[in-house]
mmCIF file of C-alpha atoms in Angstrom:
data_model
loop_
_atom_site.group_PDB
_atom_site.id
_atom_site.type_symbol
_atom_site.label_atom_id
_atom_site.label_comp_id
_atom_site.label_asym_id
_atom_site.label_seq_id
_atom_site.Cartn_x
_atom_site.Cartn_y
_atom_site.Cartn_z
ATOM 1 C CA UNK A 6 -23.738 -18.436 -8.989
ATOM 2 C CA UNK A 7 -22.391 -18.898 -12.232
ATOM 3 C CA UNK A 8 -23.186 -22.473 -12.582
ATOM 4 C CA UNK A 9 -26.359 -22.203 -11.248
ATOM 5 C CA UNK A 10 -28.068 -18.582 -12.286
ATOM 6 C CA UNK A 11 -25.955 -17.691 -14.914
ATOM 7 C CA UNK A 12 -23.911 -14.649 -13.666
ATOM 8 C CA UNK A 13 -21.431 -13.631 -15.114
ATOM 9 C CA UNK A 14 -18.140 -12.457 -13.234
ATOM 10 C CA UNK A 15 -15.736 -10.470 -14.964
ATOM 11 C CA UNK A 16 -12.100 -9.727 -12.857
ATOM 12 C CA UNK A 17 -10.165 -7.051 -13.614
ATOM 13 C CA UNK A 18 -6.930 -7.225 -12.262
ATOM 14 C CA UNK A 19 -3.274 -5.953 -13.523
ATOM 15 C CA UNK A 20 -1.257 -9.098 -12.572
ATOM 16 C CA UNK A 21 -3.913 -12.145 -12.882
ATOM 17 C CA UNK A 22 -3.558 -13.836 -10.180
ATOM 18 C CA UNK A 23 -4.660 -17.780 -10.876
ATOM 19 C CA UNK A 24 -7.692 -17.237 -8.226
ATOM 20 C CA UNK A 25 -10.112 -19.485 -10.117
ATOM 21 C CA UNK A 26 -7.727 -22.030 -10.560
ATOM 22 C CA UNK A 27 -6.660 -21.709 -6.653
ATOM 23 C CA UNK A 28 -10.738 -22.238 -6.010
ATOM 24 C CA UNK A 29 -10.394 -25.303 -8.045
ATOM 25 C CA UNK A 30 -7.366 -26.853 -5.832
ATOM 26 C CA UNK A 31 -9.423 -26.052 -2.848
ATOM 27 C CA UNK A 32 -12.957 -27.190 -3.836
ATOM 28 C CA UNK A 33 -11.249 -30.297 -5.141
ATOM 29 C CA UNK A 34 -12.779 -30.509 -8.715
ATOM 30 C CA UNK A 35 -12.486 -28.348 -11.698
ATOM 31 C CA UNK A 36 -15.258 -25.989 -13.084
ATOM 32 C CA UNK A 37 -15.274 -24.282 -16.129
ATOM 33 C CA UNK A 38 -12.464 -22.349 -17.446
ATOM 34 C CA UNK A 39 -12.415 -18.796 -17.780
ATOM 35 C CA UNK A 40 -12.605 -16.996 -20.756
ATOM 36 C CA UNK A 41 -9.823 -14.651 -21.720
ATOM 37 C CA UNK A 42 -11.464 -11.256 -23.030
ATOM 38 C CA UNK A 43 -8.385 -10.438 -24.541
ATOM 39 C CA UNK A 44 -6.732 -14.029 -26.139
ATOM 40 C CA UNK A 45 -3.584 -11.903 -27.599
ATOM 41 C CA UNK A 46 -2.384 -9.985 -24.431
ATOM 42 C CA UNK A 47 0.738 -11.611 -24.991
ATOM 43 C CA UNK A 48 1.581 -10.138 -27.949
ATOM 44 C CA UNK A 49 0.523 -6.744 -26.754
ATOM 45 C CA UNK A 50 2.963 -7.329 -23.975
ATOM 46 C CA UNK A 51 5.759 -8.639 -25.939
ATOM 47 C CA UNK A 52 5.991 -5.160 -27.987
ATOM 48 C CA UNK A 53 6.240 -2.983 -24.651
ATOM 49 C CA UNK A 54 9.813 -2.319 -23.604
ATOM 50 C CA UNK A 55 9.103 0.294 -20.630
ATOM 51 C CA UNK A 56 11.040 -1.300 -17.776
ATOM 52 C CA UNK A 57 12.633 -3.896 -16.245
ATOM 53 C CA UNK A 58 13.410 -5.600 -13.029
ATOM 54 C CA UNK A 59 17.241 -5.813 -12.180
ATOM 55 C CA UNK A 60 17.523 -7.751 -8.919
ATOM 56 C CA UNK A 61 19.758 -6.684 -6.377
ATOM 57 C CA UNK A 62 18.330 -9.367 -3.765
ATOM 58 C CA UNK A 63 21.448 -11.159 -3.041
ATOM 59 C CA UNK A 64 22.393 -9.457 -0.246
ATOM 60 C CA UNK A 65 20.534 -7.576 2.732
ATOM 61 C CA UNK A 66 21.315 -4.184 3.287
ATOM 62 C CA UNK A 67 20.497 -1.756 5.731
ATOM 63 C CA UNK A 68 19.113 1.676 5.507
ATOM 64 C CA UNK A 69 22.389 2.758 4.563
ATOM 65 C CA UNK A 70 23.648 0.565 2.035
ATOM 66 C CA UNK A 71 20.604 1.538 -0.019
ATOM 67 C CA UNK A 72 21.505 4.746 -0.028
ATOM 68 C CA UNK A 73 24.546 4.333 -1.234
ATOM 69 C CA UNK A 74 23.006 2.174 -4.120
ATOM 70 C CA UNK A 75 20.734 4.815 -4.936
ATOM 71 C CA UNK A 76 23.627 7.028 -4.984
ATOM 72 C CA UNK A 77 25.672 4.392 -7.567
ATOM 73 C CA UNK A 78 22.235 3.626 -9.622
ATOM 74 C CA UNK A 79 20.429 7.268 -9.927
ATOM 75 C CA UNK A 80 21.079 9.959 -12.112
ATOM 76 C CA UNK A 81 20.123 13.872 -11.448
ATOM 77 C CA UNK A 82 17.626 14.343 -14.193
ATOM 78 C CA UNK A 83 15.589 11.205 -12.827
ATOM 79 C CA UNK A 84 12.558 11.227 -10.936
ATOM 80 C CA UNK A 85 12.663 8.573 -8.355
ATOM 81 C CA UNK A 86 10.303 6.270 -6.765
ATOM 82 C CA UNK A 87 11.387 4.170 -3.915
ATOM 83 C CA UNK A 88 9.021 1.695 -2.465
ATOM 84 C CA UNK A 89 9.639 -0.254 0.934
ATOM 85 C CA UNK A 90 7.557 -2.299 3.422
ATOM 86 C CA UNK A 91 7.329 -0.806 6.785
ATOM 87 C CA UNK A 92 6.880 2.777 7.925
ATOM 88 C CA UNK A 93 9.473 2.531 9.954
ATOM 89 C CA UNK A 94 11.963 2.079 6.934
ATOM 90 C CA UNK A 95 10.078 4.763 5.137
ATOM 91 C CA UNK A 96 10.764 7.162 7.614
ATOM 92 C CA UNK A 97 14.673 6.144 7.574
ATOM 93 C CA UNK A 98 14.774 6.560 3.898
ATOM 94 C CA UNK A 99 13.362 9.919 3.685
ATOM 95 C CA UNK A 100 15.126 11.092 6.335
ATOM 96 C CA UNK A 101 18.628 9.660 4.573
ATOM 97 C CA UNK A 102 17.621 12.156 1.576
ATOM 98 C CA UNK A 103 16.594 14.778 3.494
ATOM 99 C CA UNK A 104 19.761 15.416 5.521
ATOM 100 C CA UNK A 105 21.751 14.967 1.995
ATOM 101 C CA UNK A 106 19.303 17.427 0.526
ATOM 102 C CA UNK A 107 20.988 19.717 3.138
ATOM 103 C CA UNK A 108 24.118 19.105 2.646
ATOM 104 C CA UNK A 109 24.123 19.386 -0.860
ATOM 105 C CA UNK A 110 24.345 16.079 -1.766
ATOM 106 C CA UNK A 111 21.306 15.837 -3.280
ATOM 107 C CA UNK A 112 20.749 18.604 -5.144
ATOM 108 C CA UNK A 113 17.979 21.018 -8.032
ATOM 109 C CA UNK A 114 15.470 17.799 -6.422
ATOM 110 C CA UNK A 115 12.287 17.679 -4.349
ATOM 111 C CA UNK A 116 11.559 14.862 -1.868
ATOM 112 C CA UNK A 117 8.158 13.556 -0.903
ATOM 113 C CA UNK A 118 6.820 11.230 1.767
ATOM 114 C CA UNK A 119 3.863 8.831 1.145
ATOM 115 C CA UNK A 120 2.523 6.030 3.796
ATOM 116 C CA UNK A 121 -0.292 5.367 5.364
ATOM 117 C CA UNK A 122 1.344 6.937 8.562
ATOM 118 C CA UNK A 123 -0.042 10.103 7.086
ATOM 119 C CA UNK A 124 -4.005 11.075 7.203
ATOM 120 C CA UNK A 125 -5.859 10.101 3.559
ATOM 121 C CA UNK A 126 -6.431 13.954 2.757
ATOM 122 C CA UNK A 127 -2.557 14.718 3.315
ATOM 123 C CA UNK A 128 -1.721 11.512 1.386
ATOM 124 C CA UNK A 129 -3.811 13.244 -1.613
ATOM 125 C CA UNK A 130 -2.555 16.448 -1.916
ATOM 126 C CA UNK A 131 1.203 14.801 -1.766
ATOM 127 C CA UNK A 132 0.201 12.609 -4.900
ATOM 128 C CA UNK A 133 -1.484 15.460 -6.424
ATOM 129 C CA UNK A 134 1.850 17.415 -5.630
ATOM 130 C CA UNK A 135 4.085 15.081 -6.935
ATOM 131 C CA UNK A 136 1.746 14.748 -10.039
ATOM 132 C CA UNK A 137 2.206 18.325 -10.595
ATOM 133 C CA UNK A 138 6.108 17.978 -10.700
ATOM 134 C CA UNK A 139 6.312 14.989 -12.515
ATOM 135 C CA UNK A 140 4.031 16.390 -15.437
ATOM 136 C CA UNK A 141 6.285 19.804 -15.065
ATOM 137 C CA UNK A 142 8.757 19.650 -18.011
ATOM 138 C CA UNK A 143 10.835 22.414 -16.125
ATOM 139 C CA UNK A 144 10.463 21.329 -13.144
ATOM 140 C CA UNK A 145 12.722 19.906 -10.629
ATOM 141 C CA UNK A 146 13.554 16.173 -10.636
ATOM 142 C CA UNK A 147 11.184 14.037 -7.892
ATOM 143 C CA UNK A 148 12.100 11.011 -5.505
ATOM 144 C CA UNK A 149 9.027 9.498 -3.419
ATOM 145 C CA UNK A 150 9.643 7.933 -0.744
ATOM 146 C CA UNK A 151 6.401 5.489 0.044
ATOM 147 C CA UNK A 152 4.896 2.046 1.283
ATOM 148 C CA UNK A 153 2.786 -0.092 -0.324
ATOM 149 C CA UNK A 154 0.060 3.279 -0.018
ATOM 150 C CA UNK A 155 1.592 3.720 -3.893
ATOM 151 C CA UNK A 156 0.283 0.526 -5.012
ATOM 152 C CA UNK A 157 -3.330 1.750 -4.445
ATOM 153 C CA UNK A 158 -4.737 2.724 -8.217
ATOM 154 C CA UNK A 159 -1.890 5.620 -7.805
ATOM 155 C CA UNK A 160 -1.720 6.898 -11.586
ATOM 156 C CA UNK A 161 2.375 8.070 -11.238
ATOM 157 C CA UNK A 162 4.787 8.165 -13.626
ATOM 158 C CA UNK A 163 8.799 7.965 -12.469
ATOM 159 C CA UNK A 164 11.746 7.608 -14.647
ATOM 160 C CA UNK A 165 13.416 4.303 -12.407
ATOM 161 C CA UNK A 166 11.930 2.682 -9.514
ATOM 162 C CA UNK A 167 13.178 0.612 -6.147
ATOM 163 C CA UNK A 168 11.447 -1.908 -4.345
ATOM 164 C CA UNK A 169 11.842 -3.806 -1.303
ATOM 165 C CA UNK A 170 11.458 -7.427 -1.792
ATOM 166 C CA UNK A 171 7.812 -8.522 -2.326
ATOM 167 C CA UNK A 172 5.421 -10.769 -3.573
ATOM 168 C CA UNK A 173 5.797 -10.699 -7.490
ATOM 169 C CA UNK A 174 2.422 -9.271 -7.924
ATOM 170 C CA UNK A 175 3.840 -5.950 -5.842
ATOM 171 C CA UNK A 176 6.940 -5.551 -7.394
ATOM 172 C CA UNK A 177 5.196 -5.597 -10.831
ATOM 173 C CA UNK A 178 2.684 -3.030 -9.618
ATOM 174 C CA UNK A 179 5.718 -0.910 -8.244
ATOM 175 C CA UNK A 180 7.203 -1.315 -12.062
ATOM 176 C CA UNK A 181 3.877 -0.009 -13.288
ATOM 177 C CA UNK A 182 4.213 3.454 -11.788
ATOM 178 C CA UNK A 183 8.112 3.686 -13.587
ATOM 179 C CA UNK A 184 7.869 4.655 -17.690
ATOM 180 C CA UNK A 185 4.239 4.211 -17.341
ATOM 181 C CA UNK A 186 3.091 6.307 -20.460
ATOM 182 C CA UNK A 187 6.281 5.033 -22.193
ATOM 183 C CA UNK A 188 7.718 8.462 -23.031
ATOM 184 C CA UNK A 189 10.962 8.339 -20.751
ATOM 185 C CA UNK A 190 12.974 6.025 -22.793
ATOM 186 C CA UNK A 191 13.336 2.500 -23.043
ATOM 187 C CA UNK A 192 13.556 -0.473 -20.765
ATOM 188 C CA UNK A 193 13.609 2.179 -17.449
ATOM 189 C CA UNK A 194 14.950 -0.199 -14.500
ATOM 190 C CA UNK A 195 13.405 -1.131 -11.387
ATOM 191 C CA UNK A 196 15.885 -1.639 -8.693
ATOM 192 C CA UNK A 197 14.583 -4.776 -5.994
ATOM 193 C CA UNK A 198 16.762 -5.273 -3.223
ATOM 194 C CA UNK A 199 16.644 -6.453 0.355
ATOM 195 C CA UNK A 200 16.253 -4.123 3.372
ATOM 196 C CA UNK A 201 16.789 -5.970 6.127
ATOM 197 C CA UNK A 202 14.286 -8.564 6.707
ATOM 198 C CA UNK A 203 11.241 -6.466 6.351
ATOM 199 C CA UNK A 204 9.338 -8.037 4.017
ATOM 200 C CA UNK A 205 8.979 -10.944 6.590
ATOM 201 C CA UNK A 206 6.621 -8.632 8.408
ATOM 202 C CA UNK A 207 4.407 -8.375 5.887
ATOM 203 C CA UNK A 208 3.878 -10.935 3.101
ATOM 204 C CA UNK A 209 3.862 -14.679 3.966
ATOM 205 C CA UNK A 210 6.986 -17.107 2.975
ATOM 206 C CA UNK A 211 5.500 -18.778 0.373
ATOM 207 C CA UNK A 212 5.224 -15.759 -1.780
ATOM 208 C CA UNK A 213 8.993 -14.131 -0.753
ATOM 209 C CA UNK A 214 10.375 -17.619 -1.247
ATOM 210 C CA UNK A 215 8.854 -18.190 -5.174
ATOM 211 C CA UNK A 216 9.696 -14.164 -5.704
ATOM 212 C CA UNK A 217 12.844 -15.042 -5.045
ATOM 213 C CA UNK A 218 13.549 -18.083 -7.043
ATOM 214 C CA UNK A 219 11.783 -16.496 -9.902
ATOM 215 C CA UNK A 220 14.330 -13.438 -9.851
ATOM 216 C CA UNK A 221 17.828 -15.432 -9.001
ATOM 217 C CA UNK A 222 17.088 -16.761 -12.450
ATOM 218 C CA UNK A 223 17.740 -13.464 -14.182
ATOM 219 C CA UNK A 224 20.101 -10.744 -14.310
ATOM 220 C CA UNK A 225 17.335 -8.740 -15.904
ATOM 221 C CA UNK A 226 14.002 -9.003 -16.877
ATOM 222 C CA UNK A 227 12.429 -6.543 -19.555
ATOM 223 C CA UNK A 228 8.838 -5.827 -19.416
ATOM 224 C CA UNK A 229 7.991 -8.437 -22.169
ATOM 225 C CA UNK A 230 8.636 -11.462 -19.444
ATOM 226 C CA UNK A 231 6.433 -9.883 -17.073
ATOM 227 C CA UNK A 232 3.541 -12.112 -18.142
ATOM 228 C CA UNK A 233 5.141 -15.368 -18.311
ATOM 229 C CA UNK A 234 6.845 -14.710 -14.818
ATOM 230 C CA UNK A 235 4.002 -13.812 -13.220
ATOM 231 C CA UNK A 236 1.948 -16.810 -15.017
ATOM 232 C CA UNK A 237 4.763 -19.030 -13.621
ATOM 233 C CA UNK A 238 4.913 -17.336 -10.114
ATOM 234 C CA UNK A 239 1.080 -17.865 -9.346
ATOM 235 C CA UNK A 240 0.986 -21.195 -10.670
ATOM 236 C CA UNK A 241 3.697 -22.489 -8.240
ATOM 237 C CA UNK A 242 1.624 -20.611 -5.712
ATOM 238 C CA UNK A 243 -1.429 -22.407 -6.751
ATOM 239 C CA UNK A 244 0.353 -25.896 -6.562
ATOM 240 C CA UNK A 245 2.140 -25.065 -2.994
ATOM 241 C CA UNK A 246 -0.023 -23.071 -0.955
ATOM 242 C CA UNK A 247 -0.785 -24.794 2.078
ATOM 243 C CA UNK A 248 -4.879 -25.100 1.615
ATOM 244 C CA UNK A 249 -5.866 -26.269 5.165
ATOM 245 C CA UNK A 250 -7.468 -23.261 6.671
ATOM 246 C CA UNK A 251 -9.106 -21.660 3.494
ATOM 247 C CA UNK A 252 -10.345 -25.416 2.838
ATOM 248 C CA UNK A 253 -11.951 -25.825 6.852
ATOM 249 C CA UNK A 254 -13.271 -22.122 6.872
ATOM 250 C CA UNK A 255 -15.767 -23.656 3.252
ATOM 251 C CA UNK A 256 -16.461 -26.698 4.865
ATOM 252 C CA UNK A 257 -17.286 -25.725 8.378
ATOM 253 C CA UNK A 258 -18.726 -21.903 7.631
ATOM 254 C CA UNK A 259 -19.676 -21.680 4.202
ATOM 255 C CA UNK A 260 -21.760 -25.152 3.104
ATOM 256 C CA UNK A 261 -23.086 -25.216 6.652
ATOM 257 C CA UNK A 262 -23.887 -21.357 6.758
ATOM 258 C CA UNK A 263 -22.074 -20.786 9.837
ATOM 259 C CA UNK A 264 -22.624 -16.629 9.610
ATOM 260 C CA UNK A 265 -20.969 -16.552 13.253
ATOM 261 C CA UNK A 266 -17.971 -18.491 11.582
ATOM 262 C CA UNK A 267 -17.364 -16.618 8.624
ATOM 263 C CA UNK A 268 -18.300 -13.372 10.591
ATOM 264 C CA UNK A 269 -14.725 -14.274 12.596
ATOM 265 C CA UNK A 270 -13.019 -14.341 9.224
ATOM 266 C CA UNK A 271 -10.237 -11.328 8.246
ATOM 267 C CA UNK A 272 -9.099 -11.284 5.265
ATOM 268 C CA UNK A 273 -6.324 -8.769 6.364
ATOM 269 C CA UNK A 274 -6.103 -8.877 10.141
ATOM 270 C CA UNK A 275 -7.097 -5.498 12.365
ATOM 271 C CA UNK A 276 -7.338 -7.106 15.633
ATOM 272 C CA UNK A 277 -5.262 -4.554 17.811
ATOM 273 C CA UNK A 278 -5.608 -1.745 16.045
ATOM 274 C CA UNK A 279 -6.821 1.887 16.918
ATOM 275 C CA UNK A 280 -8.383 4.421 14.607
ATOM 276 C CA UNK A 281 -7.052 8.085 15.619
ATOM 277 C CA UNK A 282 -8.318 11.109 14.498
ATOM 278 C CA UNK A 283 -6.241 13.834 13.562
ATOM 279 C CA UNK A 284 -8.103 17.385 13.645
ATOM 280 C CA UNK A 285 -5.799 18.817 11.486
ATOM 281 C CA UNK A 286 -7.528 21.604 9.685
ATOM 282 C CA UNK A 287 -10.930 23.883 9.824
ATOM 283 C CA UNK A 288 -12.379 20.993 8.143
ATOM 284 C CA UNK A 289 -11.662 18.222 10.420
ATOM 285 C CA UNK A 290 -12.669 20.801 13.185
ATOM 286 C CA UNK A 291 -16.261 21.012 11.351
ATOM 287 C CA UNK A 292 -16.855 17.349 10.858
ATOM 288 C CA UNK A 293 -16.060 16.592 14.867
ATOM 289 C CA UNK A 294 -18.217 19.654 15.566
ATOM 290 C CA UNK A 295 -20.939 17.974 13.166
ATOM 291 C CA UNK A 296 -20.765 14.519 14.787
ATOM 292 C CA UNK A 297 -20.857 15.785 18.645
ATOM 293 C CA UNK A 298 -24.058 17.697 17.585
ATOM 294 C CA UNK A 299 -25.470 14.639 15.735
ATOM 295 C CA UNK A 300 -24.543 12.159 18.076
ATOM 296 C CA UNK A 301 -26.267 14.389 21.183
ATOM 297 C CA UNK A 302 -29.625 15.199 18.875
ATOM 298 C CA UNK A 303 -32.454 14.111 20.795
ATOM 299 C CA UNK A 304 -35.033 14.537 18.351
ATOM 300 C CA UNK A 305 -33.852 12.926 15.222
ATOM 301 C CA UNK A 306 -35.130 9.144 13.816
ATOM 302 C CA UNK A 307 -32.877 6.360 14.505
ATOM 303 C CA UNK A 308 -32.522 5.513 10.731
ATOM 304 C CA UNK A 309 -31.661 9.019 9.681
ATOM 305 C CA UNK A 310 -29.172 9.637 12.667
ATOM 306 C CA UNK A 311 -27.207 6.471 11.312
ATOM 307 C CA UNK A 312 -27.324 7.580 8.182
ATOM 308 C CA UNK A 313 -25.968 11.308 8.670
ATOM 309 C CA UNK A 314 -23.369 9.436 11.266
ATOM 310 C CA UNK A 315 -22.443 7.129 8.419
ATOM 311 C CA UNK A 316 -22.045 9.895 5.833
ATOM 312 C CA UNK A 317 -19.910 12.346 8.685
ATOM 313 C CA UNK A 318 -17.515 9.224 9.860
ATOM 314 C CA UNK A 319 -16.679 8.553 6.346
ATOM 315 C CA UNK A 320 -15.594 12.516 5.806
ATOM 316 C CA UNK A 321 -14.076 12.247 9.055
ATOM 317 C CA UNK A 322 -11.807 9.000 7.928
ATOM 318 C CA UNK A 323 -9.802 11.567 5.244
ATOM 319 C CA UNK A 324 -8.353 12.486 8.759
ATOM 320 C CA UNK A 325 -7.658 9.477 10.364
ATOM 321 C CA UNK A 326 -4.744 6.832 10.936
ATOM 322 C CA UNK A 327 -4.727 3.661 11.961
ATOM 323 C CA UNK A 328 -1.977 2.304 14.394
ATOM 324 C CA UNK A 329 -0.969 -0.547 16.814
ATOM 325 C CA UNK A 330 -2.937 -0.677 20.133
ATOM 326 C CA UNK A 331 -0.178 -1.772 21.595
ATOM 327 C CA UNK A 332 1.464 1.569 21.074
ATOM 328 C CA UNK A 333 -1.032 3.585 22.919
ATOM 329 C CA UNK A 334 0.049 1.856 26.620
ATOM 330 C CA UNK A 335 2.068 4.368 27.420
ATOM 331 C CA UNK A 336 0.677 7.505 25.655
ATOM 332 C CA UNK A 337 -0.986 10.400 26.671
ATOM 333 C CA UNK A 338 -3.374 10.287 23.489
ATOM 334 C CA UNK A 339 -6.439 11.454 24.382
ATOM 335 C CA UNK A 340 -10.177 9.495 23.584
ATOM 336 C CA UNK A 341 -12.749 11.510 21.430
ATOM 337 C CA UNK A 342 -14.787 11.408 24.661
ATOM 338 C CA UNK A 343 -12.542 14.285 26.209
ATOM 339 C CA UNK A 344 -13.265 16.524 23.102
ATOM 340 C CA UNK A 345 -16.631 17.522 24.214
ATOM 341 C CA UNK A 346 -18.056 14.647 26.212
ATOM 342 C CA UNK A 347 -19.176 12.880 23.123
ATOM 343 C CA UNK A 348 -18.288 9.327 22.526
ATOM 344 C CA UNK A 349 -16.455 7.886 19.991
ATOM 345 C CA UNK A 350 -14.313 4.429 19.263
ATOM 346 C CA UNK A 351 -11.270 6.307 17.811
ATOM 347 C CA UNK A 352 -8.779 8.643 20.017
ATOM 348 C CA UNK A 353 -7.915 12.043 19.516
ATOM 349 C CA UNK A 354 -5.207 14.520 18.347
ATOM 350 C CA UNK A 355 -5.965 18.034 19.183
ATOM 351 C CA UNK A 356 -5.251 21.104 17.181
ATOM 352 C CA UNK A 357 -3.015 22.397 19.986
ATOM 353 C CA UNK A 358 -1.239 18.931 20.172
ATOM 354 C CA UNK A 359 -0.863 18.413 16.616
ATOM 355 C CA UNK A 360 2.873 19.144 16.525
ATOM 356 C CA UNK A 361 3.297 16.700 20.278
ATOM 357 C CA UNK A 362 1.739 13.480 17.987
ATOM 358 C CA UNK A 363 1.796 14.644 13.821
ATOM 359 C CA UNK A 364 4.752 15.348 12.139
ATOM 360 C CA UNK A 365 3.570 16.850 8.936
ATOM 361 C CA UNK A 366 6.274 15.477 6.397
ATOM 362 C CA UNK A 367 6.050 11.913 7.982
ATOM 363 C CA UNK A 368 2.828 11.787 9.505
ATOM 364 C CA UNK A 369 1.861 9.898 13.182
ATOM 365 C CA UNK A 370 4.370 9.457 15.738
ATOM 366 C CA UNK A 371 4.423 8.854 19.658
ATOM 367 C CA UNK A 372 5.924 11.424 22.230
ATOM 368 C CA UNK A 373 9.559 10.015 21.369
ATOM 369 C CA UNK A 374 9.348 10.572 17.915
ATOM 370 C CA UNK A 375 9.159 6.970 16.663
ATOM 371 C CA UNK A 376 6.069 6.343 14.213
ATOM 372 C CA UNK A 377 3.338 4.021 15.118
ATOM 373 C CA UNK A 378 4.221 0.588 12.633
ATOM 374 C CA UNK A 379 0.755 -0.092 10.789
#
C-alpha cells in the first residue's frame, strides 16, 4: 500500500520490534527503509537512569524461593510490582504474601491481585485502587501481584519490580511500570528470575533462549542499554526465526486471496476456550436482563437487533472471563440458556453461585478451588 498508493504507516510501539525488517526476510527482498521520526532517541535514552534489570535467571526457583528473594531484595517503604506468567503462579504468590500479611511478616502494606482470571470491570477498579495508593504520599506501601494483564497500556508507577523470565520486549515493558515518572530515585531495579519453567507455557524458545543470552552477559543493565539490547535482541530474532509457516500462509493465502485460508489464521490461538459470564453486580444483572429481552424481540429489524446485541455483548464482556474448555468437563457451570431460556455461546455464573465459582481477590476458580489457567 505504501509502494503502490502512497500510505503512509506510522508504528508506535515502546520496544521497536524489527517488524519491517522481519517482512523483508520473509518476502525475500528489501523495500524501503523506514524513517525514524525521532533520529536522536538514543541520546534521550542515554540520559535516563530510572531502572535497571539485575538478572537472577541462573537458577529456577519455586514459589517459595521467590519469596524468600523478595524477602532478601525488598525494603518496607517500597511499593512492589511482581509480574509472572501463569495464573496459577499468580495465585501462589499472592497467597505467599497474604498469609505473611497475617502473620506479621509483612507488615503497614497493602496487597493487590491483577490477572485476567478476574472480570475486566474488577481488573479496573484494582488498578484504579492501586493508583490511588501509589499516588498517596501517606499512604501505605503497595505490592501487585499480576500477569502479563499489567503490560496492557497500564499507566503504574512502583518503586522496584520482578519479572518472570520473558521475551525481552516484556521484561522491558514490566521495567516501564517501575520509576516510571523518575521521581523515586535512581537506577530502581527490576528483579528477573526463573519460576519454574513457566515461561515455556507461554512465549516460544526462540525468544526465552536470546532473552537469556542477552542477560547472562550482564550483572546489571541500567536503563541507558535498554535500546541497544533490545536492538540486538530483535535482530537475532529477525536472523533466526524459523520463517516457514508465516512464509506458506503469504504464498498460499495472501497472493492467491485464499479468504478461507487466512480466515483459519490466529494470531494468538483461542481454539478451546470458553467465554463465562460472571453476573456479579446490579449491572451485569441489567445487561443479561437487556440481552434476553433483545434477543426474544419479535418485532425489531435484523440490522438494528445486531447492532443493540453488538453494543450489549460488549458491556456485558467487562464481566466476563475466558478459560480452558477443557476445564468445564467436569463442572457444574451452568449455560446462559438456563438463565431464562435465552441462548447464548458463553456459560453462566449466577448471583447465588458467585462465591461456589468467583473468588473475589483472585477471580475464577472451579469447585476445588484451583483457577481455570488462561
Amino acid at each position: 500500500m505504501a509502494e503502490y498508493y502512497g500510505t503512509r504507516f506510522i508504528l508506535m510501539t515502546a520496544t521497536q520490534p524489527q517488524l519491517l525488517e522481519l517482512g523483508d526476510r520473509l518476502l525475500g527482498q528489501s523495500f524501503r527503509k523506514p524513517v525514524e521520526l525521532l533520529p536522536s532517541h538514543r541520546e534521550y535514552f542515554s540520559s535516563l537512569t530510572r531502572t535497571r534489570l539485575i538478572s537472577q535467571i541462573g537458577r529456577e526457583r519455586n514459589g517459595e524461593e521467590f519469596f524468600n528473594l523478595f524477602l532478601d531484595t525488598w525494603q518496607s517503604h517500597q511499593s512492589a510490582l511482581i509480574v509472572v506468567n501463569t495464573i496459577r503462579r499468580s495465585k501462589e504468590i499472592y497467597q505467599l504474601l497474604k498469609r505473611a500479611h497475617s502473620e506479621g511478616i509483612l507488615r503497614n502494606v497493602e496487597i493487590f491481585y491483577l490477572s485476567t482470571n478476574i472480570v475486566p470491570w474488577q481488573r479496573n477498579q484494582v488498578i484504579e485502587a492501586v493508583r490511588g495508593r501509589l499516588d498517596d504520599p501517606n499512604g501505605n506501601p503497595v505490592i501487585l501481584v499480576s500477569t502479563q494483564a499489567i503490560e496492557a497500556g497500564v499507566d503504574l508507577n512502583f518503586d522496584i519490580g520482578y519479572r518472570d523470565l520473558a521475551p525481552l520486549g516484556s521484561i522491558i515493558q514490566t521495567a516501564g511500570r517501575v520509576n516510571r515518572s523518575g521521581e523515586r530515585g535512581e537506577l530502581c531495579p527490576v528483579y528477573v528470575m526463573r519460576l519454574g519453567d513457566d515461561a515455556q507455557y507461554i512465549y516460544g524458545s526462540h525468544h526465552l533462549n536470546w532473552t537469556k543470552k542477552l542477560l547472562d552477559m550482564y550483572e546489571e543493565i541500567p536503563e541507558p542499554l535498554f535500546p541497544s539490547l533490545l536492538f540486538d535482541y530483535y535482530q537475532k530474532l529477525a536472523e533466526h526465526l524459523p520463517m516457514d509457516a508465516s512464509r506458506d500462509l503469504w504464498n498460499e493465502a495472501v497472493c492467491r486471496l485464499d479468504l478461507d485460508k487466512l480466515n483459519e489464521f490466529q494470531l494468538i490461538e483461542t481454539d478451546g476456550v470458553a467465554d463465562v459470564f460472571v453476573e456479579l453486580t446490579k449491572e451485569a444483572t441489567k445487561l443479561a436482563d437487556e440481552y434476553e429481552r433483545v434477543m426474544t424481540a419479535e418485532n425489531m429489524p435484523v440490522y438494528e437487533k445486531e447492532a443493540v446485541l453488538r453494543r450489549i455483548t460488549t458491556a456485558m464482556s467487562q464481566y466476563m472471563v475466558q478459560i480452558r474448555a477443557n476445564r468445564l468437563v467436569n463442572s457444574q457451570l451452568a449455560e446462559f440458556v438456563t438463565r431464562g431460556g435465552v441462548k447464548g455461546n458463553f456459560f453462566w455464573v449466577s448471583p447465588n453461585e458467585v462465591d461456589k465459582f468467583y473468588d473475589m481477590q483472585t477471580g475464577f476458580k472451579d469447585e476445588g478451588g484451583e483457577a481455570y489457567l488462561y
